[in-house]
XYZ file of C-alpha atoms in Angstrom:
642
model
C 0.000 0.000 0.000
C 2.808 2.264 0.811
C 4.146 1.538 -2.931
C 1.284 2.669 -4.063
C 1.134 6.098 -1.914
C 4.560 7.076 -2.815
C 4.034 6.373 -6.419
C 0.620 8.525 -6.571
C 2.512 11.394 -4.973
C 5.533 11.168 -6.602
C 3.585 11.588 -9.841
C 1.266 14.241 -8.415
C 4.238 15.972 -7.515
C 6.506 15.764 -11.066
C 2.654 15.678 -13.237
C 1.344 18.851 -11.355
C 4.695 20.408 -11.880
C 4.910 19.921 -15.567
C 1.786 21.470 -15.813
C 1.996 24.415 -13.721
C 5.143 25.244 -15.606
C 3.930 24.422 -19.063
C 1.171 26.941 -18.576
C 2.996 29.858 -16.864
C 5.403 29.495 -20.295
C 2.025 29.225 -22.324
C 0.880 32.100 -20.692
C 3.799 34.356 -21.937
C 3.709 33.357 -25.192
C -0.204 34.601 -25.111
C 1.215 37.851 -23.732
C 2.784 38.693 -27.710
C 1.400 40.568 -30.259
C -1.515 39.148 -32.212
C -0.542 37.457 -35.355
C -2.958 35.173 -37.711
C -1.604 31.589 -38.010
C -4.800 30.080 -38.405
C -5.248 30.380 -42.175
C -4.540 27.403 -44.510
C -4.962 24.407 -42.889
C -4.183 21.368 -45.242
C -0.977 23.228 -46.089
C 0.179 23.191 -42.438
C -0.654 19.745 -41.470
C 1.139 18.373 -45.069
C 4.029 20.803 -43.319
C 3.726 19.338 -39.713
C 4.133 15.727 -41.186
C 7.065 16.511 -43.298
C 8.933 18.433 -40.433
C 7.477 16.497 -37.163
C 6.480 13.051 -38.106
C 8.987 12.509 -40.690
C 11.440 14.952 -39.357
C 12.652 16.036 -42.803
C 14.868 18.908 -41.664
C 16.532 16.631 -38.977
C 17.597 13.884 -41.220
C 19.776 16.955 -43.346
C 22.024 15.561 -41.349
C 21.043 12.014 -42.275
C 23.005 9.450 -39.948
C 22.526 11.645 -36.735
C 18.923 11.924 -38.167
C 18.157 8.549 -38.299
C 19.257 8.193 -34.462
C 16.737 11.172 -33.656
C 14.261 8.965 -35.631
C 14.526 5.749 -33.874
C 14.689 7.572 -30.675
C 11.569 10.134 -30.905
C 9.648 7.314 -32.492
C 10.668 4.681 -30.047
C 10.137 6.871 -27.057
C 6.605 7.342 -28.227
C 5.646 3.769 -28.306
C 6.953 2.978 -24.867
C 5.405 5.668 -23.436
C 2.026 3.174 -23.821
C 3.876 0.156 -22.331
C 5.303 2.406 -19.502
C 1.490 2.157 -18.488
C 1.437 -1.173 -18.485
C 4.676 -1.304 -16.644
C 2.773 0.863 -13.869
C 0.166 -1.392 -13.397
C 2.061 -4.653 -13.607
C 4.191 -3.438 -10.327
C 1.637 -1.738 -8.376
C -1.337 -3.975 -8.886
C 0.145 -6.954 -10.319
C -1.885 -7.166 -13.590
C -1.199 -6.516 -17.243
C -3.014 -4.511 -20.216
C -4.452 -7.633 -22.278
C -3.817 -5.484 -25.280
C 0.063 -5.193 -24.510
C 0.616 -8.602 -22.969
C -1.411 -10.675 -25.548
C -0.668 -8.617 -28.792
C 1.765 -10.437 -30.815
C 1.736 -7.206 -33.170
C 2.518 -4.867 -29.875
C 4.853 -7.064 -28.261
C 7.237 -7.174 -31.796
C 6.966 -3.295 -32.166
C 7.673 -2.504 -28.387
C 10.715 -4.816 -28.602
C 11.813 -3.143 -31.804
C 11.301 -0.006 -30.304
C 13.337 -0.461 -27.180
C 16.097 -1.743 -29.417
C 16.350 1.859 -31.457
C 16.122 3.845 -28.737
C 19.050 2.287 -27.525
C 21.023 2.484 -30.829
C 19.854 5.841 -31.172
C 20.939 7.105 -27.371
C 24.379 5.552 -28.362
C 24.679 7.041 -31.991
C 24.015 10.493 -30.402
C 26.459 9.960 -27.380
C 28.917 9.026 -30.371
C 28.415 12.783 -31.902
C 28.679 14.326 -29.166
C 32.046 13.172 -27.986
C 33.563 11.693 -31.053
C 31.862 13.541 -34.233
C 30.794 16.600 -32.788
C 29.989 18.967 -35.393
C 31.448 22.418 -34.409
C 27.838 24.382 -34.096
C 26.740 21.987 -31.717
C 27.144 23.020 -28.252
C 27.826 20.252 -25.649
C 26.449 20.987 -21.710
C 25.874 18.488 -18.603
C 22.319 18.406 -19.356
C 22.445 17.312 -22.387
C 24.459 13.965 -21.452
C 22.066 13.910 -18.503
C 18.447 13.741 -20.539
C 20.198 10.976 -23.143
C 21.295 9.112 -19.761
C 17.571 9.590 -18.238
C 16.433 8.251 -21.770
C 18.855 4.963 -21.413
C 17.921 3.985 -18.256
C 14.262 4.251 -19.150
C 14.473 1.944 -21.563
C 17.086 -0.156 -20.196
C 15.134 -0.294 -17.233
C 11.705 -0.973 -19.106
C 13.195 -4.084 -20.979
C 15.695 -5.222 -17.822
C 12.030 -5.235 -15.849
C 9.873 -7.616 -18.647
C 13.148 -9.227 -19.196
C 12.635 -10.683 -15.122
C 8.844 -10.593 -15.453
C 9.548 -13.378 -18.307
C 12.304 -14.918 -17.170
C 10.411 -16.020 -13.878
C 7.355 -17.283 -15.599
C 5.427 -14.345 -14.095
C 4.585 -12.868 -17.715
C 2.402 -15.268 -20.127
C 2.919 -12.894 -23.228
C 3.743 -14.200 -26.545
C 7.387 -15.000 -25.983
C 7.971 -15.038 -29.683
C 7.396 -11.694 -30.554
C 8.835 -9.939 -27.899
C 12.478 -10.783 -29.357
C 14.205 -8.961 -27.565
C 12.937 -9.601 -23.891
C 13.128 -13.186 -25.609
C 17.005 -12.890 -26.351
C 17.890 -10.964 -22.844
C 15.841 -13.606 -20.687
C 18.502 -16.271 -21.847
C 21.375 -14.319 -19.690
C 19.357 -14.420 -16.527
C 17.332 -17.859 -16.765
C 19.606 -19.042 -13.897
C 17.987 -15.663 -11.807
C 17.410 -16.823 -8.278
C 13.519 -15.729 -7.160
C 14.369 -13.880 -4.714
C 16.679 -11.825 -6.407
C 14.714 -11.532 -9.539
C 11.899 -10.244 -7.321
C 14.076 -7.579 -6.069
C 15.637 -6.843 -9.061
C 12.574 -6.150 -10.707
C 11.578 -3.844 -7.767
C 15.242 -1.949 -8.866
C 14.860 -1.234 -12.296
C 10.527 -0.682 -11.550
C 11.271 2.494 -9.198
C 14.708 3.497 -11.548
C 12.276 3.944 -14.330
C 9.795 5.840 -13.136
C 11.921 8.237 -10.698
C 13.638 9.256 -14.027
C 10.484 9.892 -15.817
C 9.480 11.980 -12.939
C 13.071 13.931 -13.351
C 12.403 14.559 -16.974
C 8.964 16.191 -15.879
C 11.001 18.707 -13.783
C 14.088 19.000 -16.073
C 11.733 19.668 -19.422
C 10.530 22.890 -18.435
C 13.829 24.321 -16.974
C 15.888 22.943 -20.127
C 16.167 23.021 -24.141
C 14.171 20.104 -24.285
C 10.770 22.223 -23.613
C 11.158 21.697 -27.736
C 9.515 18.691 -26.649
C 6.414 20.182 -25.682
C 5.944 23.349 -27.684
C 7.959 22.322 -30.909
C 5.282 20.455 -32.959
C 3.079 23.264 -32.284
C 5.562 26.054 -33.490
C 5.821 23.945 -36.973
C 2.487 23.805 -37.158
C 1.857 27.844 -36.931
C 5.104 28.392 -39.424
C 4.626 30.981 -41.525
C 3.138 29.841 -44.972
C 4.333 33.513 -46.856
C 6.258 33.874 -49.212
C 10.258 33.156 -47.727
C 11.526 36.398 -48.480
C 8.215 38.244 -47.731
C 8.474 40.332 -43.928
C 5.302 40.916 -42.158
C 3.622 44.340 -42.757
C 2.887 46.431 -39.482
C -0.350 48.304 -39.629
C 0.638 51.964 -39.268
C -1.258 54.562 -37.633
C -1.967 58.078 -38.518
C -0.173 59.882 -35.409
C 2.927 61.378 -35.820
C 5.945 59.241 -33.579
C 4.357 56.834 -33.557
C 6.744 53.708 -32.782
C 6.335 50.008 -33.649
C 8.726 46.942 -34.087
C 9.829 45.578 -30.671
C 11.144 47.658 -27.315
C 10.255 45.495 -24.810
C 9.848 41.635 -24.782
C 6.158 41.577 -25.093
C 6.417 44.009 -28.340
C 7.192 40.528 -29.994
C 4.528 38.860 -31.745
C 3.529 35.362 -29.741
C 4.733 33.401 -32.651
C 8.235 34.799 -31.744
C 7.427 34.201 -27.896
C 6.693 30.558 -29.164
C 9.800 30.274 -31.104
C 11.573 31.135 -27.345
C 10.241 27.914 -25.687
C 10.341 25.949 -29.046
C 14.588 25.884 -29.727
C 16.557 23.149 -29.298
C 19.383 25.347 -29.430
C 21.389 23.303 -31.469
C 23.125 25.391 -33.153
C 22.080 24.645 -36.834
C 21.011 28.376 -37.287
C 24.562 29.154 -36.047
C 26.083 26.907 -38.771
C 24.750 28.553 -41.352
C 24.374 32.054 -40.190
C 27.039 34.489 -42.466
C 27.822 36.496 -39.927
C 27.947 34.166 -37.067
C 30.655 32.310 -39.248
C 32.771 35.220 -40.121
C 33.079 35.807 -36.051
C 30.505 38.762 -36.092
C 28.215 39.282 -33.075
C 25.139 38.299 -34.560
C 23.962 35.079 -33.453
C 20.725 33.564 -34.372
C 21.014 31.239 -31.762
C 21.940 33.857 -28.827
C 18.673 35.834 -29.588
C 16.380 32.705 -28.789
C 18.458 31.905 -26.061
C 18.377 35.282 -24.678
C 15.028 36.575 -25.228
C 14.369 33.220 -22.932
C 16.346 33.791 -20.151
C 15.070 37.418 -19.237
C 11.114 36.214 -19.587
C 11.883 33.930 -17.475
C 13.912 36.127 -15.077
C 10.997 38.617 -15.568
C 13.473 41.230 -16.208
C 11.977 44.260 -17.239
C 14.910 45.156 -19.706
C 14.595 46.663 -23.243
C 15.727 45.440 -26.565
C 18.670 47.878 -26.211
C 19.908 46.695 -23.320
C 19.445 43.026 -24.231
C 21.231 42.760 -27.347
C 24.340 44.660 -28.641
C 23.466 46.992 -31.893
C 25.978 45.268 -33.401
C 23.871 42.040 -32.996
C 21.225 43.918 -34.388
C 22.335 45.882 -37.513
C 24.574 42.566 -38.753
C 22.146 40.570 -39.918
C 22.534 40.515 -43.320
C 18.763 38.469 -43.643
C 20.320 35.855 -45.704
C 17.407 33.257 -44.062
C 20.380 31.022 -43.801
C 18.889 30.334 -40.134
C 15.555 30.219 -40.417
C 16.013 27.255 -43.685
C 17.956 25.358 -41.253
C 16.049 25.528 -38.071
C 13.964 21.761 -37.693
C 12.009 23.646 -35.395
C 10.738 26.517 -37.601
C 11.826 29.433 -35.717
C 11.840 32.608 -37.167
C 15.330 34.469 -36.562
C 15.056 37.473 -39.314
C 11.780 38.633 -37.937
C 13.010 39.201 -34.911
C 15.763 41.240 -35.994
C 13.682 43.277 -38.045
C 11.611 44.176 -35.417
C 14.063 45.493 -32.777
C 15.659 47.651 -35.766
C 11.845 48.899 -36.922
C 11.765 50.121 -33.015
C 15.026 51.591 -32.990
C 13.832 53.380 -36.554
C 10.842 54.430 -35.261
C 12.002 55.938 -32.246
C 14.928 57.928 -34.149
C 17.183 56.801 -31.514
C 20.705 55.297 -31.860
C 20.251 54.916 -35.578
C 23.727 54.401 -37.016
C 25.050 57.637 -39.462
C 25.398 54.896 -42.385
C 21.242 54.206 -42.449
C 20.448 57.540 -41.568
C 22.277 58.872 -44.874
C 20.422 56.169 -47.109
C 16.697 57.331 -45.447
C 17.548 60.622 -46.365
C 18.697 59.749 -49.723
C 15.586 57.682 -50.771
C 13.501 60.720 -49.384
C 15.416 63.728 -51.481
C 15.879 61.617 -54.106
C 14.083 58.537 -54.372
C 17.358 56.631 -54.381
C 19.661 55.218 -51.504
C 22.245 56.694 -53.701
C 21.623 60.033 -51.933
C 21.772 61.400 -55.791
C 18.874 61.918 -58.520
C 19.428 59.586 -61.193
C 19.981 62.304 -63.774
C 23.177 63.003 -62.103
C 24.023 58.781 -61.811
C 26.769 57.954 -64.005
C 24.118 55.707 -65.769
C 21.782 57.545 -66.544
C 23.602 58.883 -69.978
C 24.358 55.199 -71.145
C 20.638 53.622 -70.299
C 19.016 56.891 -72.145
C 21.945 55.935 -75.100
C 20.172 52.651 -75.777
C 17.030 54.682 -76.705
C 14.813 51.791 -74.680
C 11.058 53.179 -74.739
C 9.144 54.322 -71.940
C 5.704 52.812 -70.842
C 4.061 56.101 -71.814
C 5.753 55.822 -75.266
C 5.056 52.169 -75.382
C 1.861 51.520 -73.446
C 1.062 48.143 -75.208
C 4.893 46.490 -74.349
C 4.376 43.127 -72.467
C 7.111 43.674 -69.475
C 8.290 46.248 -67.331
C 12.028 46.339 -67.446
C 12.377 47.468 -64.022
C 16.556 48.381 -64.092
C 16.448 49.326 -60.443
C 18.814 51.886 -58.528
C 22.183 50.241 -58.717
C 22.708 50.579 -61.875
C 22.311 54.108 -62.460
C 25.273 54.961 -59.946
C 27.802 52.012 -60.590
C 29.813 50.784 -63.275
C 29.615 47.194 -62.992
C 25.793 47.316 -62.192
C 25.527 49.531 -65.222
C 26.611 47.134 -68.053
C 24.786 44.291 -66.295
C 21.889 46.281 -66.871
C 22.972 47.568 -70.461
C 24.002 43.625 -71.286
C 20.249 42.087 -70.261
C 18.637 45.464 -72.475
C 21.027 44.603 -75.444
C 19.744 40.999 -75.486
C 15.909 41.877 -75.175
C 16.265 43.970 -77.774
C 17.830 41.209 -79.781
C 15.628 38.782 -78.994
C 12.689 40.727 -80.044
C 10.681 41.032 -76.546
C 8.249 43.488 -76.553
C 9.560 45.433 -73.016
C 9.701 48.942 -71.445
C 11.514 51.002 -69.034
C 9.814 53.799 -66.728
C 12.923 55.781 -67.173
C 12.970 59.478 -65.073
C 9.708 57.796 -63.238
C 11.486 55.027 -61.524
C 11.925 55.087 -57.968
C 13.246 52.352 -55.929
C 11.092 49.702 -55.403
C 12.075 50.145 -51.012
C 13.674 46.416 -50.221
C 16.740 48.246 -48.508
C 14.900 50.602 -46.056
C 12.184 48.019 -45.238
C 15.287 45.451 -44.087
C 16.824 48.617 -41.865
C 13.545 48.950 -40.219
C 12.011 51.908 -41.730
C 8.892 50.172 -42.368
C 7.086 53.673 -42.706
C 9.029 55.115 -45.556
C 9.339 51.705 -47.266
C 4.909 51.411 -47.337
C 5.145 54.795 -48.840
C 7.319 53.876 -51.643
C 5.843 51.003 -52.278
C 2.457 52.766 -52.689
C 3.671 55.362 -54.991
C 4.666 52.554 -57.117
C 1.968 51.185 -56.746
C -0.299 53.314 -58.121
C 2.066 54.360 -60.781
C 1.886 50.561 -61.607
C -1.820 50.632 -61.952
C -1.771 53.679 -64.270
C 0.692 52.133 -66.691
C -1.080 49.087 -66.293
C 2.121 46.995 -65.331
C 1.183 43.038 -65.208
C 4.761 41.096 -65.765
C 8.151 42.841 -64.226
C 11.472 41.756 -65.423
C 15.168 42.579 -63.414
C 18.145 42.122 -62.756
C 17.857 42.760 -58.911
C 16.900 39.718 -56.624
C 16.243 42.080 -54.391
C 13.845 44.334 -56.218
C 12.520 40.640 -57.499
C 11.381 39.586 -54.161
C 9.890 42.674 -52.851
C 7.701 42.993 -56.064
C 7.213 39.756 -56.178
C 6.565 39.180 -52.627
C 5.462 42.646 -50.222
C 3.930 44.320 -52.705
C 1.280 42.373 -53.019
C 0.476 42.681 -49.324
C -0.618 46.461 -50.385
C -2.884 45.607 -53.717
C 0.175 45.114 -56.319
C 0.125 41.539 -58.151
C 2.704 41.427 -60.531
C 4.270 38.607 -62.296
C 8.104 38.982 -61.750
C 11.142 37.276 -63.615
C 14.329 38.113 -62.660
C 16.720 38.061 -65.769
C 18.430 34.769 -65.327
C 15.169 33.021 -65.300
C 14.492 35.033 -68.143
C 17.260 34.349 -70.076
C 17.095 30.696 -69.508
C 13.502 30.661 -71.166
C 14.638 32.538 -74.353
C 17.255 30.075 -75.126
C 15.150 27.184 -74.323
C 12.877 28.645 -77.013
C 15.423 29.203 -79.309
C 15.506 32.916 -79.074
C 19.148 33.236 -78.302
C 21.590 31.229 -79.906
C 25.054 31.291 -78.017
C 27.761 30.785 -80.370
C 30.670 32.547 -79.728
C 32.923 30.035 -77.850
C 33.715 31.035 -74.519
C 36.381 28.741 -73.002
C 36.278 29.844 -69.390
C 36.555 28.006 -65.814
C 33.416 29.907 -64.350
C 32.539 29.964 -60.320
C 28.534 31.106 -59.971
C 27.435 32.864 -56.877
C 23.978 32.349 -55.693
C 22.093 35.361 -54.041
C 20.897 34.676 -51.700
C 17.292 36.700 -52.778
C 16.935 34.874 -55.827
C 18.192 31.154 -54.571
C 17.346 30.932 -51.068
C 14.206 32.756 -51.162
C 12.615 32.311 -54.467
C 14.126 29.341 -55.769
C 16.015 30.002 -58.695
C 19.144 27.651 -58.379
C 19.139 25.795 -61.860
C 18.230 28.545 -64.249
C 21.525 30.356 -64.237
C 23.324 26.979 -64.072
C 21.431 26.156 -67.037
C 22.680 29.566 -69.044
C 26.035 28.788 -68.372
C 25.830 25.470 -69.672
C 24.524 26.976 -72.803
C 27.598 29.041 -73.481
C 29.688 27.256 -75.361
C 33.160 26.698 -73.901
C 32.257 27.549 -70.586
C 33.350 25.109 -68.035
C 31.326 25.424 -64.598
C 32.873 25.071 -61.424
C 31.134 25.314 -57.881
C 32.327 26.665 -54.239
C 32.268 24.520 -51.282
C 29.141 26.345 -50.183
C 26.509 26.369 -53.217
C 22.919 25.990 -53.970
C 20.215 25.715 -50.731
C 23.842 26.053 -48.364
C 25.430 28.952 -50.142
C 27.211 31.664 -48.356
C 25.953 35.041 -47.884
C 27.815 37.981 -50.134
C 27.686 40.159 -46.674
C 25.786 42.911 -48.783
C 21.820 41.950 -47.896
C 19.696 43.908 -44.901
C 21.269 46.821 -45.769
C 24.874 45.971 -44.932
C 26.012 47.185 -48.634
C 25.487 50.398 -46.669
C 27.541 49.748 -44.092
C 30.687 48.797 -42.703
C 32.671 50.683 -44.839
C 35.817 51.538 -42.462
C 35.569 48.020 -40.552
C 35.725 45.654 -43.262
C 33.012 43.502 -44.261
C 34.196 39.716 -42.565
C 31.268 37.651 -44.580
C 32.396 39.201 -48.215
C 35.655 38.237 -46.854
C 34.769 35.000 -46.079
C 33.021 33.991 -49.414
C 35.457 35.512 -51.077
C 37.933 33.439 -49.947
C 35.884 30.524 -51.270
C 35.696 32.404 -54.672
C 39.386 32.468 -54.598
C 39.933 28.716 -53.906
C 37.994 27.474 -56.826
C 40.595 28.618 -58.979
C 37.950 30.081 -61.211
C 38.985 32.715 -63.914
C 35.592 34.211 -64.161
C 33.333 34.947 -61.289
C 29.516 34.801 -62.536
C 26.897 36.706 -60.067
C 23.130 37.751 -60.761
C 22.364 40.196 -58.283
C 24.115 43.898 -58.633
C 24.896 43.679 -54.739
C 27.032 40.704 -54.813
C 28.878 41.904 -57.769
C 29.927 44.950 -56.205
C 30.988 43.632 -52.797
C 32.305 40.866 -54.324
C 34.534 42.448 -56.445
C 35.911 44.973 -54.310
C 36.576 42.295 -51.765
C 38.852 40.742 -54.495
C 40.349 43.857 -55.522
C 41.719 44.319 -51.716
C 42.685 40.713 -50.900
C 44.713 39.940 -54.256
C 44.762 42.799 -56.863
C 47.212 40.992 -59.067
C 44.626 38.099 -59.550
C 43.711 37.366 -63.064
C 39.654 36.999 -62.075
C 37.121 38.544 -63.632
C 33.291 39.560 -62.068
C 30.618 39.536 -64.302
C 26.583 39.615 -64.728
C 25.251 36.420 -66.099
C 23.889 38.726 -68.812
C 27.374 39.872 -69.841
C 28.326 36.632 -70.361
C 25.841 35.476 -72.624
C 25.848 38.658 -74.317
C 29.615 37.730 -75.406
C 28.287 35.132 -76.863
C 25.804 35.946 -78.969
């Protein structure tokens, strides 16, 4: 009777626990901002069974993902013979369903068997083939030692249970209770009797610890995770949430305090793993930068649950904040779909909003873009492109109001040289080609991606209106360019104000006119070529094969990849509005790829974004000026070509 007491309030105790701290977690996360997550159902269950059942983004990694499997899996089915195990020591009885189900009894044994293979595989990483993002801690070893001697425990106690006769289960399919019972058939009654009383209480007392460890520790994951994949955002990748502004003047919005963040942010808190994963692929994080996707998580958790009252300022360092260079390195590789970017975003709309601490650097683009419409700080009539585009004699919309696309050239290349003949390259083949395109010439303003990634959130809506409704006039359906960047913000956040466009950027472009036979590459071209992929047009829309595809189509040209390429390419350093900044410190992630550029041995470097070009090439310039490498637009080098 007294088992039976201690038992009952050992699990009232742990249970009630659990609970209590569950809920006071829950009840931060309600404390966020509002944010609609309940829209598209069949999408986000397909989503949750990918991710949670199947655990797609775990098994990246696939041996250390097939441990997780067998472990998460297996852990799941013994949860329901842990009940059984409950009853069979307290009252002495057995679940008929468990004890007399030949299809139970195979898949419990099976189960016990993975977990154990996968507790060992992952001690293995940890101490043998630890990757270097992944952090090792006590708890860590402690939780996969609490998982061991559950199971251990579990089959040590059916192992005696059979071994003394006192089980009448199908001794067949339990295998592996079958194969252990042969070391202890000798087992003394007694003994076995006490034994079993051993490994009964040793698996329950550390279920009862992972009750109180789970809510003080990373493995919370294991409670809110599956929800937080669920609620994932279903927008567009490269698309950041709108904030609904007001009509008073100052007024402020992004995130201050810790409650200014939305409660899917809150839930991404109690959700990571911390891993690491984000860290591994995070630019700047790499390049031995401040920012850490991993460190904000961590952070933001620590002071909710301190119930410090401190700001965003004081939390993070601004040069956590202003480095992200929203690649979306971290959120691709998070298996628990948290959402680093936004969060960064949001502290630096605050700090926008509020007109306080904002670095010279961002404060000299706003004003630019305002005078100007550019974050040249210069009217494009005085750009050194702005001759050379005119030169071309491309037509306007208003002198060609029936032309198919919108050539949308964007700002770059009106003030820089190599953005220029990108953009004078892609024209020179349209025209060849025979598309039936215009410009907007003297009308075109920037489309706003840059000021809406440093937080300005107010002037970027504005812009984006004004185009808008120039757009509309002109009756713009299908955009072409030569900017990823302007590509996914007309592509993806303008339509969150009215403006549905259809928008190709240029390689995708190009790749369609010479699978149609438009273009007709001849000139031989016989060139080791390294391609860089933005990380605007691969990561976030997709476009990977197209400009591999181009190249291919160039006679002579002989492709040759970096050791970071495709879904894990490295960040230029230039994105979030870092091409602004930096300029007297150095820019450590152009550095860094650059570096990779350089070891491919490559004698032409191949980029489709105007960004990476620039940064790219002045990054070479500075580390080996005598270097026989040359940086060119896609567009250039099919134009050679032709």
């Amino acid at each position: 009777m007294m088992k039976i007491i201690i038992f009952f309030l050992l699990t009232l105790f742990s249970a009630g626990y659990f609970v209590w701290a569950v809920n006071s977690r829950y009840r931060v996360i309600k404390s966020g901002r509002p944010l609609n997550r309940s829209d598209r159902p069949h999408e986000r269950w397909k989503y949750f069974c990918t991710q949670v059942l199947w655990q797609k983004k775990i098994r990246d990694f696939p041996i250390f993902g097939v441990f997780h499997l067998f472990f998460t899996w297996g852990f799941l089915v013994l949860l329901i013979s842990s009940l059984d195990m409950a009853l069979a020591g307290l009252f002495h009885v057995r679940i008929p369903f468990i004890e007399y189900n030949e299809v139970y009894l195979f898949i419990r044994d099976t189960a016990m068997a993975l977990v154990i293979v996968g507790v060992f595989g992952c001690l293995l990483r940890r101490s043998i083939k630890k990757p270097k993002w992944l952090a090792n801690n006590i708890m860590a070893y402690v939780i996969l030692l609490l998982v061991l001697v559950i199971v251990i425990s579990e089959l040590l106690f059916n192992t005696i249970y059979f071994s003394q006769g006192t089980s009448s289960g199908i001794s067949g399919a339990s295998w592996l209770v079958l194969a252990t019972s042969k070391l202890l058939k000798d087992l003394n009654f007694i003994i076995g009797y006490r034994a079993a009383e051993i490994v009964w209480w040793m698996h329950f007392l550390a279920m009862y610890s992972f009750l109180v460890i789970i809510p003080n520790s990373k493995h919370l994951h294991l409670v809110f995770a599956a929800f937080n994949t669920y609620w994932h955002s279903l927008d567009p990748k490269g698309a950041l949430l709108p904030i609904q502004l007001g009509e008073e003047k100052g007024q402020t919005y992004g995130a201050n305090k810790l409650e200014d963040f939305t409660w899917k942010q809150l839930l991404d808190v109690y959700s990571c793993v911390k891993c690491g994963r984000c860290n591994n692929r995070c630019p700047a994080q790499q390049s031995g930068e401040e920012t850490k996707p991993k460190k904000v998580n961590g952070r933001v958790r620590k002071h909710l649950e301190n119930n410090t009252k401190k700001t965003i300022g004081e939390i993070f360092e601004k040069e956590a904040i202003w480095g992200c260079t929203t690649c979306g390195g971290c959120v691709e590789a998070c298996p628990m779909s948290c959402e680093h970017t936004s969060k960064f975003i949001d502290m630096r709309r605050y700090i926008v909003s509020s007109n306080a601490n904002i670095p010279l650097e961002i404060k000299q683009v706003f004003k630019g873009i305002e005078n100007y419409g550019t974050p040249w700080g210069l009217s494009r009539n005085q750009g050194i492109g702005y001759a050379r585009i005119n030169e071309l004699g491309l037509p306007t919309l208003t002198e060609n109001p029936k032309a198919e696309y919108l050539y949308f050239v964007g700002c770059t290349a009106y003030y820089n040289e190599s953005a220029l003949k990108a953009a004078v390259a892609f024209a020179r083949i349209l025209k060849s080609a025979g598309v039936n395109f215009a410009i907007l010439g003297e009308d075109e303003g920037c489309c706003g991606e840059t000021v809406r990634r440093m937080g300005n959130e107010l002037l970027f809506q504005t812009m984006a209106k004004k185009n808008i409704t120039l757009f509309g006039n002109l009756g713009v359906k299908k955009i072409i360019t030569i900017c990823p960047h302007c590509l996914n913000t007309l592509q993806n956040e303008y339509s969150q104000f009215g403006g549905e466009y259809e928008v190709i950027p240029h390689v995708a472009f190009l790749e369609n006119l010479l699978s149609r036979g438009k273009l007709k590459p001849l000139n031989n071209q016989p060139e080791l070529v390294t391609f860089h992929d933005s990380c605007y047009l691969g990561r976030y829309n997709g476009f990977y094969n197209q400009p591999r595809e181009v190249l291919q189509a160039i006679p002579g040209v002989s492709l040759t990849e970096m050791s970071r390429t495709k879904e894990s390419s490295f960040c230029c350093g230039a994105g979030g509005g870092r091409f602004w900044m930096n300029a007297e410190t150095g820019n450590a992630i152009s550095i860094n790829r650059t570096y990779e550029v350089l070891a491919t041995g490559a004698k032409v470097l191949c980029t489709s974004c105007p960004y990476c070009q620039i940064i790219l090439k002045e990054e070479i310039q500075r580390i080996d000026p005598d270097r026989e490498l040359i940086i060119m637009d896609i567009a250039e080098i099919l134009e050679a070509s032709l």
